[in-house]
Amino acid sequence: MRNGSGSLVPLVTCGRPAGNATAVLGAPALRAAVEALRAKYDWVVLDGAPVTVYSDAGILAGWVDGVVLVVEAERTRAEVVTQAKRALEESGARIFGAVLNRQRHHIPPALYRRL
C-alpha cells in the first residue's frame, strides 16, 4: 500500500477471529508492536470490532490518540450509538468524531450535486 507521496505504508490485517480476543489484545507482544509502529509512522489506524458487542474497542482505546465512531446509516438505532459513545468514554477514549457510513441519497444525483 502507498501513501499520497508514493512511500510504502505497512498494512497489518487482523486475520481470522481469535477464540479469546481479549487475551490476544492483552498480549504484551501486540502492545509492543503497536508502540513500535507509532514510533515509526505518523499515523497508525486500528480498526476494531463493534463497540457494543465486543470489549476490543475499550482495550484499543487506551492505545490510541483518538477514536472515530463509524455508524451505519438507516440501520444503527440512536440508542445503540449513544451506548457505544458512552462505552468509549468510560474506557477513556477521546472521540474525534463520527462517520455516517452507507448513507443513501433520496434525491436524484443531479440535484444532489447542486446542493
PDB file of C-alpha atoms in Angstrom:
ATOM      1  CA  MET A   1       0.000   0.000   0.000  1.00  0.00           C
ATOM      2  CA  ARG A   2       1.326   3.503  -0.828  1.00  0.00           C
ATOM      3  CA  ASN A   3       0.581   6.836   0.786  1.00  0.00           C
ATOM      4  CA  GLY A   4      -0.017  10.132  -1.048  1.00  0.00           C
ATOM      5  CA  SER A   5       3.717  10.755  -1.512  1.00  0.00           C
ATOM      6  CA  GLY A   6       4.299   7.308  -3.015  1.00  0.00           C
ATOM      7  CA  SER A   7       6.040   5.855   0.048  1.00  0.00           C
ATOM      8  CA  LEU A   8       5.192   2.364   1.153  1.00  0.00           C
ATOM      9  CA  VAL A   9       2.886   2.170   4.146  1.00  0.00           C
ATOM     10  CA  PRO A  10       2.549  -1.062   6.123  1.00  0.00           C
ATOM     11  CA  LEU A  11      -0.846  -2.662   6.306  1.00  0.00           C
ATOM     12  CA  VAL A  12      -1.404  -5.140   9.100  1.00  0.00           C
ATOM     13  CA  THR A  13      -4.578  -7.184   8.863  1.00  0.00           C
ATOM     14  CA  CYS A  14      -6.198  -8.967  11.766  1.00  0.00           C
ATOM     15  CA  GLY A  15      -6.552 -12.358  10.132  1.00  0.00           C
ATOM     16  CA  ARG A  16      -9.060 -14.872  11.450  1.00  0.00           C
ATOM     17  CA  PRO A  17     -11.105 -14.189  14.587  1.00  0.00           C
ATOM     18  CA  ALA A  18      -9.448 -15.344  17.784  1.00  0.00           C
ATOM     19  CA  GLY A  19     -11.310 -17.535  20.234  1.00  0.00           C
ATOM     20  CA  ASN A  20     -10.367 -15.198  23.078  1.00  0.00           C
ATOM     21  CA  ALA A  21      -9.806 -11.748  21.559  1.00  0.00           C
ATOM     22  CA  THR A  22      -9.350 -10.126  24.972  1.00  0.00           C
ATOM     23  CA  ALA A  23      -6.347 -12.372  25.690  1.00  0.00           C
ATOM     24  CA  VAL A  24      -4.844 -11.601  22.282  1.00  0.00           C
ATOM     25  CA  LEU A  25      -5.349  -7.851  22.727  1.00  0.00           C
ATOM     26  CA  GLY A  26      -3.851  -8.078  26.192  1.00  0.00           C
ATOM     27  CA  ALA A  27      -0.683  -9.753  24.932  1.00  0.00           C
ATOM     28  CA  PRO A  28       2.429  -7.643  25.591  1.00  0.00           C
ATOM     29  CA  ALA A  29       3.809  -8.511  22.135  1.00  0.00           C
ATOM     30  CA  LEU A  30       0.813  -6.946  20.405  1.00  0.00           C
ATOM     31  CA  ARG A  31       1.042  -3.793  22.500  1.00  0.00           C
ATOM     32  CA  ALA A  32       4.786  -3.576  21.752  1.00  0.00           C
ATOM     33  CA  ALA A  33       4.120  -3.966  18.019  1.00  0.00           C
ATOM     34  CA  VAL A  34       1.608  -1.110  18.060  1.00  0.00           C
ATOM     35  CA  GLU A  35       4.032   1.092  20.001  1.00  0.00           C
ATOM     36  CA  ALA A  36       6.818   0.300  17.501  1.00  0.00           C
ATOM     37  CA  LEU A  37       4.547   1.319  14.626  1.00  0.00           C
ATOM     38  CA  ARG A  38       3.565   4.533  16.448  1.00  0.00           C
ATOM     39  CA  ALA A  39       7.242   5.410  16.891  1.00  0.00           C
ATOM     40  CA  LYS A  40       7.966   4.908  13.196  1.00  0.00           C
ATOM     41  CA  TYR A  41       4.868   6.323  11.458  1.00  0.00           C
ATOM     42  CA  ASP A  42       2.807   9.495  11.742  1.00  0.00           C
ATOM     43  CA  TRP A  43      -0.496   7.624  11.650  1.00  0.00           C
ATOM     44  CA  VAL A  44      -1.409   4.166  12.880  1.00  0.00           C
ATOM     45  CA  VAL A  45      -5.031   3.229  12.237  1.00  0.00           C
ATOM     46  CA  LEU A  46      -6.614   0.370  14.169  1.00  0.00           C
ATOM     47  CA  ASP A  47      -9.979  -0.987  13.079  1.00  0.00           C
ATOM     48  CA  GLY A  48     -11.856  -2.521  15.965  1.00  0.00           C
ATOM     49  CA  ALA A  49     -14.912  -4.673  16.382  1.00  0.00           C
ATOM     50  CA  PRO A  50     -18.335  -3.150  17.158  1.00  0.00           C
ATOM     51  CA  VAL A  51     -18.146  -1.344  20.495  1.00  0.00           C
ATOM     52  CA  THR A  52     -21.446  -2.599  21.874  1.00  0.00           C
ATOM     53  CA  VAL A  53     -20.764  -6.252  21.013  1.00  0.00           C
ATOM     54  CA  TYR A  54     -17.090  -6.820  21.918  1.00  0.00           C
ATOM     55  CA  SER A  55     -14.697  -5.421  24.521  1.00  0.00           C
ATOM     56  CA  ASP A  56     -11.930  -4.885  21.942  1.00  0.00           C
ATOM     57  CA  ALA A  57     -12.635  -1.182  21.491  1.00  0.00           C
ATOM     58  CA  GLY A  58     -12.227  -0.481  25.197  1.00  0.00           C
ATOM     59  CA  ILE A  59      -8.805  -2.112  25.188  1.00  0.00           C
ATOM     60  CA  LEU A  60      -7.669  -0.444  21.962  1.00  0.00           C
ATOM     61  CA  ALA A  61      -8.918   2.968  23.121  1.00  0.00           C
ATOM     62  CA  GLY A  62      -6.145   3.093  25.701  1.00  0.00           C
ATOM     63  CA  TRP A  63      -3.505   2.649  22.998  1.00  0.00           C
ATOM     64  CA  VAL A  64      -4.578   5.401  20.614  1.00  0.00           C
ATOM     65  CA  ASP A  65      -4.802   9.188  20.498  1.00  0.00           C
ATOM     66  CA  GLY A  66      -8.435   9.159  19.448  1.00  0.00           C
ATOM     67  CA  VAL A  67     -11.387   7.211  18.148  1.00  0.00           C
ATOM     68  CA  VAL A  68     -13.692   7.710  15.176  1.00  0.00           C
ATOM     69  CA  LEU A  69     -17.081   6.089  15.701  1.00  0.00           C
ATOM     70  CA  VAL A  70     -18.477   4.554  12.488  1.00  0.00           C
ATOM     71  CA  VAL A  71     -22.265   4.331  12.308  1.00  0.00           C
ATOM     72  CA  GLU A  72     -24.255   2.569   9.586  1.00  0.00           C
ATOM     73  CA  ALA A  73     -26.979   4.872   8.278  1.00  0.00           C
ATOM     74  CA  GLU A  74     -30.596   3.725   8.491  1.00  0.00           C
ATOM     75  CA  ARG A  75     -29.604   0.570  10.361  1.00  0.00           C
ATOM     76  CA  THR A  76     -27.993   1.548  13.655  1.00  0.00           C
ATOM     77  CA  ARG A  77     -30.505   2.818  16.195  1.00  0.00           C
ATOM     78  CA  ALA A  78     -29.812   6.071  18.036  1.00  0.00           C
ATOM     79  CA  GLU A  79     -29.827   4.228  21.386  1.00  0.00           C
ATOM     80  CA  VAL A  80     -27.035   1.940  20.176  1.00  0.00           C
ATOM     81  CA  VAL A  81     -24.945   4.920  19.059  1.00  0.00           C
ATOM     82  CA  THR A  82     -25.453   6.561  22.448  1.00  0.00           C
ATOM     83  CA  GLN A  83     -24.488   3.317  24.204  1.00  0.00           C
ATOM     84  CA  ALA A  84     -21.353   2.971  22.040  1.00  0.00           C
ATOM     85  CA  LYS A  85     -20.335   6.571  22.726  1.00  0.00           C
ATOM     86  CA  ARG A  86     -20.826   6.080  26.455  1.00  0.00           C
ATOM     87  CA  ALA A  87     -18.795   2.837  26.436  1.00  0.00           C
ATOM     88  CA  LEU A  88     -15.940   4.546  24.615  1.00  0.00           C
ATOM     89  CA  GLU A  89     -15.961   7.489  27.010  1.00  0.00           C
ATOM     90  CA  GLU A  90     -15.989   5.149  30.022  1.00  0.00           C
ATOM     91  CA  SER A  91     -12.940   3.350  28.644  1.00  0.00           C
ATOM     92  CA  GLY A  92     -11.103   6.669  28.461  1.00  0.00           C
ATOM     93  CA  ALA A  93     -11.337   7.117  24.698  1.00  0.00           C
ATOM     94  CA  ARG A  94     -11.015  10.559  23.181  1.00  0.00           C
ATOM     95  CA  ILE A  95     -13.686  10.661  20.476  1.00  0.00           C
ATOM     96  CA  PHE A  96     -12.552  12.662  17.451  1.00  0.00           C
ATOM     97  CA  GLY A  97     -15.880  12.368  15.642  1.00  0.00           C
ATOM     98  CA  ALA A  98     -18.171  10.028  13.785  1.00  0.00           C
ATOM     99  CA  VAL A  99     -18.643   8.750  10.240  1.00  0.00           C
ATOM    100  CA  LEU A 100     -22.090   8.034   8.856  1.00  0.00           C
ATOM    101  CA  ASN A 101     -21.492   5.036   6.595  1.00  0.00           C
ATOM    102  CA  ARG A 102     -23.673   3.717   3.754  1.00  0.00           C
ATOM    103  CA  GLN A 103     -25.849   6.818   3.572  1.00  0.00           C
ATOM    104  CA  ARG A 104     -28.309   6.580   0.683  1.00  0.00           C
ATOM    105  CA  HIS A 105     -29.263   9.683  -1.223  1.00  0.00           C
ATOM    106  CA  HIS A 106     -33.021  10.027  -1.552  1.00  0.00           C
ATOM    107  CA  ILE A 107     -32.804  12.789  -4.137  1.00  0.00           C
ATOM    108  CA  PRO A 108     -31.571  12.388  -7.708  1.00  0.00           C
ATOM    109  CA  PRO A 109     -27.771  12.633  -8.049  1.00  0.00           C
ATOM    110  CA  ALA A 110     -28.033  15.585 -10.479  1.00  0.00           C
ATOM    111  CA  LEU A 111     -29.898  17.616  -7.850  1.00  0.00           C
ATOM    112  CA  TYR A 112     -27.650  16.448  -5.028  1.00  0.00           C
ATOM    113  CA  ARG A 113     -24.525  17.704  -6.867  1.00  0.00           C
ATOM    114  CA  ARG A 114     -26.060  21.197  -6.973  1.00  0.00           C
ATOM    115  CA  LEU A 115     -26.595  21.379  -3.202  1.00  0.00           C
TER     116      LEU A 115
END
